[in-house]
PDB file of C-alpha atoms in Angstrom:
ATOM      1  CA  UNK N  53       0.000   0.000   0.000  1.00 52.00           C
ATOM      2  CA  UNK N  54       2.986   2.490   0.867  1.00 48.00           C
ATOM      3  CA  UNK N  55       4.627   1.823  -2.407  1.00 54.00           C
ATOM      4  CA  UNK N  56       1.591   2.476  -4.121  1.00 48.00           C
ATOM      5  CA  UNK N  57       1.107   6.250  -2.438  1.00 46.00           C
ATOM      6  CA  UNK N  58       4.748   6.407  -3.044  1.00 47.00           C
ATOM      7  CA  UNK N  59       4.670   5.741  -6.398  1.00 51.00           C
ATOM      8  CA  UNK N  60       1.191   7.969  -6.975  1.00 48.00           C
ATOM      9  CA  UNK N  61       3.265  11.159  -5.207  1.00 50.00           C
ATOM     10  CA  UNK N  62       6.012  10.881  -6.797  1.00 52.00           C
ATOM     11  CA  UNK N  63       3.647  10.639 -10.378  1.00 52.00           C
ATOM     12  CA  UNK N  64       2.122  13.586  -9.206  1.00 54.00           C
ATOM     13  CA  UNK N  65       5.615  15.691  -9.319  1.00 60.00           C
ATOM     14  CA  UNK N  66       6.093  17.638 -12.473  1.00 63.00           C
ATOM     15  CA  UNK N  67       8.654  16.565 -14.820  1.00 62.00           C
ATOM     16  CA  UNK N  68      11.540  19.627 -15.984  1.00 71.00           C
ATOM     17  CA  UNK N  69      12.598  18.580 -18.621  1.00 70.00           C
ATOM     18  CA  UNK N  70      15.715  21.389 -20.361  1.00 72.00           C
ATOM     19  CA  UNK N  71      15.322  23.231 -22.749  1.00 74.00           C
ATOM     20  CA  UNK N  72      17.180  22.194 -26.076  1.00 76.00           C
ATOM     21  CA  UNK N  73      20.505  23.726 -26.800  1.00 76.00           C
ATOM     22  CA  UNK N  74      21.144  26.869 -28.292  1.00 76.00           C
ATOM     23  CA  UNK N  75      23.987  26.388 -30.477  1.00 78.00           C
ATOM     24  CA  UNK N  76      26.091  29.035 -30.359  1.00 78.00           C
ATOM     25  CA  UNK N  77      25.937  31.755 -33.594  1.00 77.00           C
ATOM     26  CA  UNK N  78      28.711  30.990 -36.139  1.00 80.00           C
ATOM     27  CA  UNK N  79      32.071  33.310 -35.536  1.00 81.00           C
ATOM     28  CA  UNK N  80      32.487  35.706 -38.313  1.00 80.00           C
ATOM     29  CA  UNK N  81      36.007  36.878 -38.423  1.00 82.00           C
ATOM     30  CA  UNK N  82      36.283  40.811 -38.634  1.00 81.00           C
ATOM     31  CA  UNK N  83      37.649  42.146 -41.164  1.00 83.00           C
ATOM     32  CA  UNK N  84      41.129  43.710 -41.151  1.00 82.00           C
ATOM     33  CA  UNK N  85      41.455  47.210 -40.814  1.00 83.00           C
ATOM     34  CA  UNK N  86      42.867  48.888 -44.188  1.00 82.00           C
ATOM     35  CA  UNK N  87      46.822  49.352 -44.090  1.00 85.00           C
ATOM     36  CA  UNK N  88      47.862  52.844 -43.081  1.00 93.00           C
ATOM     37  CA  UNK N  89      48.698  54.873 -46.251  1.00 94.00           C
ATOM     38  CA  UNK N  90      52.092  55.714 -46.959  1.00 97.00           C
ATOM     39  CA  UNK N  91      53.750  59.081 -47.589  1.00 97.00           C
ATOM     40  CA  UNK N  92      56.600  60.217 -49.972  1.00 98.00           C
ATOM     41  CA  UNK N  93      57.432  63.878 -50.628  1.00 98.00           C
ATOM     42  CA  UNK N  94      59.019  64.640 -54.169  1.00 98.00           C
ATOM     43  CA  UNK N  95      61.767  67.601 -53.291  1.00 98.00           C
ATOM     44  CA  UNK N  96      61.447  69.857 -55.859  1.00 98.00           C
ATOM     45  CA  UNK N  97      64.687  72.320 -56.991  1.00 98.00           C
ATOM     46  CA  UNK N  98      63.835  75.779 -56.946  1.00 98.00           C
ATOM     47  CA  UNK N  99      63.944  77.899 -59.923  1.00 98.00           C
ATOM     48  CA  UNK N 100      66.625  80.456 -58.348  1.00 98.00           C
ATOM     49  CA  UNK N 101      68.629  77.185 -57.651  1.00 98.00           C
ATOM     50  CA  UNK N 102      69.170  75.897 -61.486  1.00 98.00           C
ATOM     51  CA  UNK N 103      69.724  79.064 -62.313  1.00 98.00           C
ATOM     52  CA  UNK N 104      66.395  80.496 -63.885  1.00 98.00           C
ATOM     53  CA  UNK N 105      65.949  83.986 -65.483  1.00 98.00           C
ATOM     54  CA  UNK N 106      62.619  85.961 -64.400  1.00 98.00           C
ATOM     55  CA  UNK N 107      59.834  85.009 -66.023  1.00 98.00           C
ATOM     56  CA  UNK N 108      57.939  87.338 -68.812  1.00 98.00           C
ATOM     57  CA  UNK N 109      54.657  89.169 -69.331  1.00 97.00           C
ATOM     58  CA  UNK N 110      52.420  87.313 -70.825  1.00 97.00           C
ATOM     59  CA  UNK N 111      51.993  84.274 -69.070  1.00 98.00           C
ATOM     60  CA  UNK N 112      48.058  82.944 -69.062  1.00 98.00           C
ATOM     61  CA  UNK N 113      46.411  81.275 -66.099  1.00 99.00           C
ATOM     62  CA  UNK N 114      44.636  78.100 -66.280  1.00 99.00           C
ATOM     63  CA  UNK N 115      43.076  75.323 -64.723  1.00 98.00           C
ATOM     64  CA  UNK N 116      44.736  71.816 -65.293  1.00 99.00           C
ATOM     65  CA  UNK N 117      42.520  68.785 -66.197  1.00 98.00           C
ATOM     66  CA  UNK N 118      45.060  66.976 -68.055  1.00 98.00           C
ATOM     67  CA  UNK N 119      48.989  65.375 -67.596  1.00 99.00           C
ATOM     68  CA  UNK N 120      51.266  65.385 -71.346  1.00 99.00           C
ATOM     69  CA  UNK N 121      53.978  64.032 -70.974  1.00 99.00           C
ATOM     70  CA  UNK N 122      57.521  65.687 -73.018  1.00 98.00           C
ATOM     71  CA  UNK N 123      60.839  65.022 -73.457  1.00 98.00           C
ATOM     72  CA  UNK N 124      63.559  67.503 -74.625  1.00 98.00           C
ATOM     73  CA  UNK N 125      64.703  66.047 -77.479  1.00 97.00           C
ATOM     74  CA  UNK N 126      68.436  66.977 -76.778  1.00 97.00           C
ATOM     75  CA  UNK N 127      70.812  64.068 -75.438  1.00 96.00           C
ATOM     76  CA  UNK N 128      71.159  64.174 -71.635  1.00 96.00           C
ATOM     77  CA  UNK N 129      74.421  61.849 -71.108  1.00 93.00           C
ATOM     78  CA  UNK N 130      74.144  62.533 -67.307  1.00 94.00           C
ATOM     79  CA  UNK N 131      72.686  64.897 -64.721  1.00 96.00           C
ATOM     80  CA  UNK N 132      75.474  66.275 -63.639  1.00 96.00           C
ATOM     81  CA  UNK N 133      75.650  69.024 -66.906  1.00 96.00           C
ATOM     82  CA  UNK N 134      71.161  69.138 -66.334  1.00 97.00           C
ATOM     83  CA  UNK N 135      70.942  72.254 -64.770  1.00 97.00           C
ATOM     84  CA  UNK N 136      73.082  73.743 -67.560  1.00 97.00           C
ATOM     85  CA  UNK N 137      70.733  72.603 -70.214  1.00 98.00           C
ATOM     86  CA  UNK N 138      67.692  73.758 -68.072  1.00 98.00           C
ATOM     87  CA  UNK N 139      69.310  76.724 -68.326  1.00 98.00           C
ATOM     88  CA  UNK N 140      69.611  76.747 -72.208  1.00 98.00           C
ATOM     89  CA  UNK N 141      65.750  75.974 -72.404  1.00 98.00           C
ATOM     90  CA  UNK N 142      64.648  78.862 -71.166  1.00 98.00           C
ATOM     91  CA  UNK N 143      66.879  80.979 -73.068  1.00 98.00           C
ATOM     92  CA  UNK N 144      65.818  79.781 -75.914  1.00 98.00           C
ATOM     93  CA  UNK N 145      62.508  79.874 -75.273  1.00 98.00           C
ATOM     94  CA  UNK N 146      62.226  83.434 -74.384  1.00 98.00           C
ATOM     95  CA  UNK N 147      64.604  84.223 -77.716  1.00 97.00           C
ATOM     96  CA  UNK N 148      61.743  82.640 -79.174  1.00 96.00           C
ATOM     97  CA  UNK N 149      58.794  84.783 -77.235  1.00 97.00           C
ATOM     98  CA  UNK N 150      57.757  82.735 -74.735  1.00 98.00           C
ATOM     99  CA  UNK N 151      57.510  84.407 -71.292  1.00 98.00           C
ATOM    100  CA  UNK N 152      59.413  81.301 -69.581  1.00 99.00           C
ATOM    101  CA  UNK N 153      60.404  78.133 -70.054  1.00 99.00           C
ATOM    102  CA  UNK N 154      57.778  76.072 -71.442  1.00 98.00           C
ATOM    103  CA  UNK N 155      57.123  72.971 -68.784  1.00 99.00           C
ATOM    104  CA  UNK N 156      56.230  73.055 -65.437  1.00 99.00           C
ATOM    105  CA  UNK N 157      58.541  70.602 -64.026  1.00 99.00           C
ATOM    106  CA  UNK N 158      62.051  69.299 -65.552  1.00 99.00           C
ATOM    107  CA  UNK N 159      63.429  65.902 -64.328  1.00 99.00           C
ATOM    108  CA  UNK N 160      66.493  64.495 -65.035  1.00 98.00           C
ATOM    109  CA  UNK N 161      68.677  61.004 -65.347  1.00 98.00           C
ATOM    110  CA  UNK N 162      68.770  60.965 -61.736  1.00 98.00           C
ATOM    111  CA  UNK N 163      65.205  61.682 -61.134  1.00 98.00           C
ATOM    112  CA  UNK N 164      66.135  65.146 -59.506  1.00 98.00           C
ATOM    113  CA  UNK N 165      62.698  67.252 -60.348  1.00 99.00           C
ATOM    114  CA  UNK N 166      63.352  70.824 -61.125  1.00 99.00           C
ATOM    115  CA  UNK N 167      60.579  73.651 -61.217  1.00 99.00           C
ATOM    116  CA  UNK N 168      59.933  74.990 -64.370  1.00 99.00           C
ATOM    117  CA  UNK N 169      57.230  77.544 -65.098  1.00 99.00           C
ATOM    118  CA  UNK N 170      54.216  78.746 -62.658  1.00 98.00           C
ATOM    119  CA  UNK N 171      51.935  75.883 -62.451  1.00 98.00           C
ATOM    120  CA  UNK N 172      49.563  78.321 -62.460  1.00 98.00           C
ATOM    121  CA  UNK N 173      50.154  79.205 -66.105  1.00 99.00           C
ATOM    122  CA  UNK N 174      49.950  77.667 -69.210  1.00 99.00           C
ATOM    123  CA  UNK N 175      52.872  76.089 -70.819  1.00 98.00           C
ATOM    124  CA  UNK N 176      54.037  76.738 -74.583  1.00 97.00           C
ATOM    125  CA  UNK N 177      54.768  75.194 -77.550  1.00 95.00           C
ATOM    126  CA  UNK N 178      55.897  75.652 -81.335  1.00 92.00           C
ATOM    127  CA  UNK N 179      53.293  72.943 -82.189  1.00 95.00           C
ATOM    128  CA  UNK N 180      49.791  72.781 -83.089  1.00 93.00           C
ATOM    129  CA  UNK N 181      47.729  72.322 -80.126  1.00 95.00           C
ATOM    130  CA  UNK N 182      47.015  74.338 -77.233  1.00 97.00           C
ATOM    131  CA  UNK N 183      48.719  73.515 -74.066  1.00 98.00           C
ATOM    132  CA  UNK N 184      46.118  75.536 -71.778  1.00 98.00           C
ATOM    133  CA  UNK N 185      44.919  73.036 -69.335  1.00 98.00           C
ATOM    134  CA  UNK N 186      47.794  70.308 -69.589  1.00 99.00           C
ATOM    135  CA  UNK N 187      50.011  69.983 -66.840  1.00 99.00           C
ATOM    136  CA  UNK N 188      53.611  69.516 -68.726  1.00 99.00           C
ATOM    137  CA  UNK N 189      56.036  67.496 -67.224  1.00 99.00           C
ATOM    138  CA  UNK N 190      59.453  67.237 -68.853  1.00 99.00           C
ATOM    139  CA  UNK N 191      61.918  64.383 -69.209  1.00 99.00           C
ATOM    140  CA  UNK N 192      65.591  65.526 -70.279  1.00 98.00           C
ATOM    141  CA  UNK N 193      67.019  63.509 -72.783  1.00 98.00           C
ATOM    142  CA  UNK N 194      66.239  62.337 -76.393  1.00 98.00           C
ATOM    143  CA  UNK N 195      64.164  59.302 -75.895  1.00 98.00           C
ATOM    144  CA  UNK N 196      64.325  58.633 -79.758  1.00 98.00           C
ATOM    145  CA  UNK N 197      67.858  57.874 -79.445  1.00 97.00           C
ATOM    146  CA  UNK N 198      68.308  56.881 -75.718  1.00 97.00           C
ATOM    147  CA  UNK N 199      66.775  55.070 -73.131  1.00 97.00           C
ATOM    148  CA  UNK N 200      65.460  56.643 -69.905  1.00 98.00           C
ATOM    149  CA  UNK N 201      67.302  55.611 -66.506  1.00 97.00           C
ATOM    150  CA  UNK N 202      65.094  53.729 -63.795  1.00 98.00           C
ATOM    151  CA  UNK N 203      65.577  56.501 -61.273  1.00 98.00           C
ATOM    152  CA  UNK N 204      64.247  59.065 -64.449  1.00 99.00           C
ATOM    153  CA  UNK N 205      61.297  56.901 -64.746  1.00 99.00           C
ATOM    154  CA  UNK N 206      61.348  56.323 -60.847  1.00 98.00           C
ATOM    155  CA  UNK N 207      61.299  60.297 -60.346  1.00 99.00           C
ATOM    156  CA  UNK N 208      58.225  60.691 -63.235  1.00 99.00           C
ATOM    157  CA  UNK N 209      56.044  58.421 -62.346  1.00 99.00           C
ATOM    158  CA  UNK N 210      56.273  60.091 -58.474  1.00 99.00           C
ATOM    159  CA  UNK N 211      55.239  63.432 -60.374  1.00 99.00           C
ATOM    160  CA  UNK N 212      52.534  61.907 -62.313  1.00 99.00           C
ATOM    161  CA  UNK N 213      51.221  60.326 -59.024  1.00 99.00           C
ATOM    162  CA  UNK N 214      51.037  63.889 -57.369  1.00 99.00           C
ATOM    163  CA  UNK N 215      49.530  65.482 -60.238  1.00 99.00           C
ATOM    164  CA  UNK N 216      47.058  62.347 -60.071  1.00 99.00           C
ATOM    165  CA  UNK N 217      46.210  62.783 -56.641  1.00 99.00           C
ATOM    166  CA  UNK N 218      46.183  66.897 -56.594  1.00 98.00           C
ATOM    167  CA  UNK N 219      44.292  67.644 -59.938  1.00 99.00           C
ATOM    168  CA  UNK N 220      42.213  64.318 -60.016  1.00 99.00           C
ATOM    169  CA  UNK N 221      43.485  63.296 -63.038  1.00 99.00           C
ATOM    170  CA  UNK N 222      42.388  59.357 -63.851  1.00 99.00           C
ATOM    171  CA  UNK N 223      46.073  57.583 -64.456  1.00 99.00           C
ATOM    172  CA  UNK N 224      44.677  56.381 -67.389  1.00 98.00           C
ATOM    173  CA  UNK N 225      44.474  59.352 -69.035  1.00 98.00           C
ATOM    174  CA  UNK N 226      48.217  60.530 -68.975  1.00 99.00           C
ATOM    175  CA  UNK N 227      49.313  61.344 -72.629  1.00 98.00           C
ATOM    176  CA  UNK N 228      52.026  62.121 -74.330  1.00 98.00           C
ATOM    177  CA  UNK N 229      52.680  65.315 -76.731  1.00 98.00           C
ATOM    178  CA  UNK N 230      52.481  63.918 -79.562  1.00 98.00           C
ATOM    179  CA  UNK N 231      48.698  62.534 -78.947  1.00 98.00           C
ATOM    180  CA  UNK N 232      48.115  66.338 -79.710  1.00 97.00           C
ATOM    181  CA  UNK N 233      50.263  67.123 -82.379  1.00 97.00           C
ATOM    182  CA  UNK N 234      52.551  66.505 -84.940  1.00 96.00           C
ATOM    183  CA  UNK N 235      55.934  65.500 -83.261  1.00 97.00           C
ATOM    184  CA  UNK N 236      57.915  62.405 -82.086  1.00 98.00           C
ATOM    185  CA  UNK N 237      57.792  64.057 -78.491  1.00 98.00           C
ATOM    186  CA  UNK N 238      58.128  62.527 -76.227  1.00 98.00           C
ATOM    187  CA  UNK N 239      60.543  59.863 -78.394  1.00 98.00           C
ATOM    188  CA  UNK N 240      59.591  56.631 -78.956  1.00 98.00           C
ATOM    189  CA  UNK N 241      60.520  54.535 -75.737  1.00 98.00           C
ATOM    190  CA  UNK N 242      58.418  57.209 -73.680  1.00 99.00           C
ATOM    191  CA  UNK N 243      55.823  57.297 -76.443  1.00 98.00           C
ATOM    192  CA  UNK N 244      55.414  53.224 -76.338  1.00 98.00           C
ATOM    193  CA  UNK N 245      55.071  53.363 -72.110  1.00 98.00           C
ATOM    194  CA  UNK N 246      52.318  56.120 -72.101  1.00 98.00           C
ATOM    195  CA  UNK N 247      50.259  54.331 -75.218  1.00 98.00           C
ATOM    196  CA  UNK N 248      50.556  50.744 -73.884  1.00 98.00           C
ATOM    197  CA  UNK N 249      49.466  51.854 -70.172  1.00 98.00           C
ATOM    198  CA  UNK N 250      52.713  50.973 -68.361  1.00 98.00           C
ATOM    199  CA  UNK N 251      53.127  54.375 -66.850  1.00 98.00           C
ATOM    200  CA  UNK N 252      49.616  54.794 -66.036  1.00 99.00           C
ATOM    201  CA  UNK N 253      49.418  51.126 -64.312  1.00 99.00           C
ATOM    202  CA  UNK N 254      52.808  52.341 -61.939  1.00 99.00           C
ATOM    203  CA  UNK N 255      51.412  55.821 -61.216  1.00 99.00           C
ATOM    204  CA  UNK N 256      48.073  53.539 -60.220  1.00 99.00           C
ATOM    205  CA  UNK N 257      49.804  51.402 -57.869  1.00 98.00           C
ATOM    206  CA  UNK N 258      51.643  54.396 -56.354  1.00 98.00           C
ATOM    207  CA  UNK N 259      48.315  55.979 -56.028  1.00 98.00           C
ATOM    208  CA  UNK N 260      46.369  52.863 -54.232  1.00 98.00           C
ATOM    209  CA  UNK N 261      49.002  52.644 -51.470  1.00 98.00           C
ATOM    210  CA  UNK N 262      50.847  56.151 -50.860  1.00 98.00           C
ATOM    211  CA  UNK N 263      49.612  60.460 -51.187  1.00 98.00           C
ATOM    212  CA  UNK N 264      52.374  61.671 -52.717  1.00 98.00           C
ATOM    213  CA  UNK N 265      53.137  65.637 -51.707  1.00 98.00           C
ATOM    214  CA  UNK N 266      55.584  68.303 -53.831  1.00 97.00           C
ATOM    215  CA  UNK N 267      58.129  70.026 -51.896  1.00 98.00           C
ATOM    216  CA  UNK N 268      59.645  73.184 -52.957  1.00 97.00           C
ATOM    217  CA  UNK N 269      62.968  73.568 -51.594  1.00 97.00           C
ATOM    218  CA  UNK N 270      64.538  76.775 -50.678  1.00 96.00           C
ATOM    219  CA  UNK N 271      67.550  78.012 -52.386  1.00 94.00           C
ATOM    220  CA  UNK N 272      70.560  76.353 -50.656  1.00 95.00           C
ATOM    221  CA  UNK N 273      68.680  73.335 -49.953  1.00 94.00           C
ATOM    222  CA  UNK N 274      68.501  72.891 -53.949  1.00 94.00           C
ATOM    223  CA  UNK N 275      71.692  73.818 -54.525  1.00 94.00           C
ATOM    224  CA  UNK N 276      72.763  71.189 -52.221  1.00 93.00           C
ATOM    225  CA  UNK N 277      70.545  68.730 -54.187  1.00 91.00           C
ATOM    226  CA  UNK N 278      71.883  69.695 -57.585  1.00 93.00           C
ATOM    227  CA  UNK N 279      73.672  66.850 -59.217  1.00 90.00           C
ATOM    228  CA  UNK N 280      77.523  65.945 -58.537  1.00 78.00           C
ATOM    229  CA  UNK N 281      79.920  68.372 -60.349  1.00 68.00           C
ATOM    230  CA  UNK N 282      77.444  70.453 -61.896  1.00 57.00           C
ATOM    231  CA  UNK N 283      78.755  74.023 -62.848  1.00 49.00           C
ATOM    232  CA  UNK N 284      76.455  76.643 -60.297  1.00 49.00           C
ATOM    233  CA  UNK N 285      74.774  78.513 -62.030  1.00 50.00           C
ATOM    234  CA  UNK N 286      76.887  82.334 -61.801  1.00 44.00           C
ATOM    235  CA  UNK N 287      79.446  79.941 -63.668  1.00 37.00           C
ATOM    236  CA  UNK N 288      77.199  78.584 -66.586  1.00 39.00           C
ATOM    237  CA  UNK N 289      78.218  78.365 -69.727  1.00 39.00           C
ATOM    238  CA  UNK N 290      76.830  80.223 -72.644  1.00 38.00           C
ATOM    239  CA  UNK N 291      73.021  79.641 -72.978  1.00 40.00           C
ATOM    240  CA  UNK N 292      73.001  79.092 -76.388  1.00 37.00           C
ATOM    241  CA  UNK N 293      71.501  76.092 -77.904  1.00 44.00           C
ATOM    242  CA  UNK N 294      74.366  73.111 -78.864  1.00 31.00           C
ATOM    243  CA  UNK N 295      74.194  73.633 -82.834  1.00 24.00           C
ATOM    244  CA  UNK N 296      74.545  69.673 -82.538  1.00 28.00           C
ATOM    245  CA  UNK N 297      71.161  69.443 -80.368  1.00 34.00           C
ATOM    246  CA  UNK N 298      68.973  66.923 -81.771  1.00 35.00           C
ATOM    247  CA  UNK N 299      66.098  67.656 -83.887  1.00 36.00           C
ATOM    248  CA  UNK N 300      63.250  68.534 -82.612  1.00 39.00           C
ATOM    249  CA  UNK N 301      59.846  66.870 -80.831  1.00 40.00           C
ATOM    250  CA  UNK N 302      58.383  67.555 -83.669  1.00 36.00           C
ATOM    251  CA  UNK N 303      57.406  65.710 -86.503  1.00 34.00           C
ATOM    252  CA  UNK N 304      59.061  63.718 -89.009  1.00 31.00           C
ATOM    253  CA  UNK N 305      62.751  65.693 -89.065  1.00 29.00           C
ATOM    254  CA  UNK N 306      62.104  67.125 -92.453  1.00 27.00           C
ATOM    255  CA  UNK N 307      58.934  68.637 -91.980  1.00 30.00           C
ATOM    256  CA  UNK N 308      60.128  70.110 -88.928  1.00 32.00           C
ATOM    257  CA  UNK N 309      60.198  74.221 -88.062  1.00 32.00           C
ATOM    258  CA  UNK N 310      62.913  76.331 -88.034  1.00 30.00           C
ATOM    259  CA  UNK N 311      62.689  76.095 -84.544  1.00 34.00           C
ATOM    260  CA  UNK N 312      62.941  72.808 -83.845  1.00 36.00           C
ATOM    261  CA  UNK N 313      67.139  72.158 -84.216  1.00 35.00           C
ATOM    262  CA  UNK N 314      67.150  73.865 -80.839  1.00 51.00           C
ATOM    263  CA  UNK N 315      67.188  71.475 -77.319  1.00 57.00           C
ATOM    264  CA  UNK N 316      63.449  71.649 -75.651  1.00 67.00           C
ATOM    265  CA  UNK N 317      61.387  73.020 -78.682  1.00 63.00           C
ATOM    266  CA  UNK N 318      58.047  72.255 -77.055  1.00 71.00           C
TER     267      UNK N 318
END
């Protein structure tokens, strides 16, 4: 009888039973954060370093939306004699009428980056198309008859990145001079790596991983940047244009101007 009403109690007891398991959410792993972005400052000799006469009248403003890419068209064997040819560029050009120099920025076999004309203002040029709205970078050396250096190519492709980055200027887009005129500027090695994107795809890279700043230097800071043995510039030699300089970026050599048997004939 006691086992029964034991039995009957303990019947009469509610059951718990647990509730089923929660399995746990799955772990998502974060993502990880973006890599910092690198810097690199392009130095930048000063006009008054190299050497440069005062600019003109008759400079024009305007805005840049573009990048053309030059060369001067006049062997550069070495940087060391560069800021000696700068020098001859702008004489000419003014001889010629042109308020200044005719790029904006001048860089040589070492990649050293010189400053050329005003941003600000338009460049020039003895060939058919207008140069209002380009930003003009120049190479020195004739790139139809040799081949840029790796630190020249190093030091333009830093410039283009800047100009990328400060003008919002698609690398893709970069041309060369003679996608606007008449000329073998900028010579046919620098011609081939603007039209088959090589350029473009380095100044990309350099773009998705570092903002790239210009740095003017002051006067004795360029001149202590200015290429091993070159001649300062109260010691310069004549101005004048090498009667051997090579023809110029323009056109096939027989159609050429006049002009164009001078060094830098834009």
């Amino acid at each position: 009888m006691f086992s029964l009403l034991f039995g009957l109690a303990c019947a009469a007891e509610p059951v718990t039973v647990p509730p089923p398991a929660v399995p746990e959410p799955p772990t998502v792993p974060l993502p990880e954060p973006p890599a910092p972005r690198l810097t690199d400052s392009v130095e930048v000799i000063p006009r008054a370093a190299w050497g440069a006469r005062p600019a003109r009248e008759g400079l024009l403003p305007h805005i840049i939306k573009r990048i053309t890419v030059h060369h001067s068209a006049t062997l550069a064997p070495d940087a060391a004699s560069a800021p000696a040819r700068i020098r001859s560029y702008q004489a000419y050009h003014q001889s010629k009428g042109f308020p200044d120099i005719a790029y904006h920025l001048v860089i040589d076999r070492d990649g050293n980056v010189y400053e050329g004309r005003s941003m600000e203002f338009a460049g020039s040029t003895f060939t058919n198309y207008d140069p209002a709205g380009h930003f003009l970078p120049l190479l020195d050396g004739n790139f139809e008859k040799q081949e840029p250096s790796e630190a020249q190519l190093t030091g333009l492709v830093r410039v283009l990145a800047w100009a990328s980055q400060k003008w919002h200027i698609p690398p893709e887009t970069i041309g060369a001079h003679r996608d606007f005129a008449a000329t073998l500027c900028p010579g046919k090695t620098i011609f081939e790596l603007v039209r088959t994107g090589k350029i473009a795809l380095r100044v990309a890279e350099l773009n998705a991983t570092t903002d790239v700043s210009l740095m003017l230097l002051d006067e004795a800071s360029g001149r202590s940047r200015l290429p091993a043995k070159a001649a300062p510039a109260e010691a310069a030699p004549a101005e004048a244009a090498p009667a051997e300089a090579a023809p110029a970026e323009a056109a096939p050599a027989e159609a050429a101007p006049a002009e164009a048997v001078h060094p830098a004939a834009p």
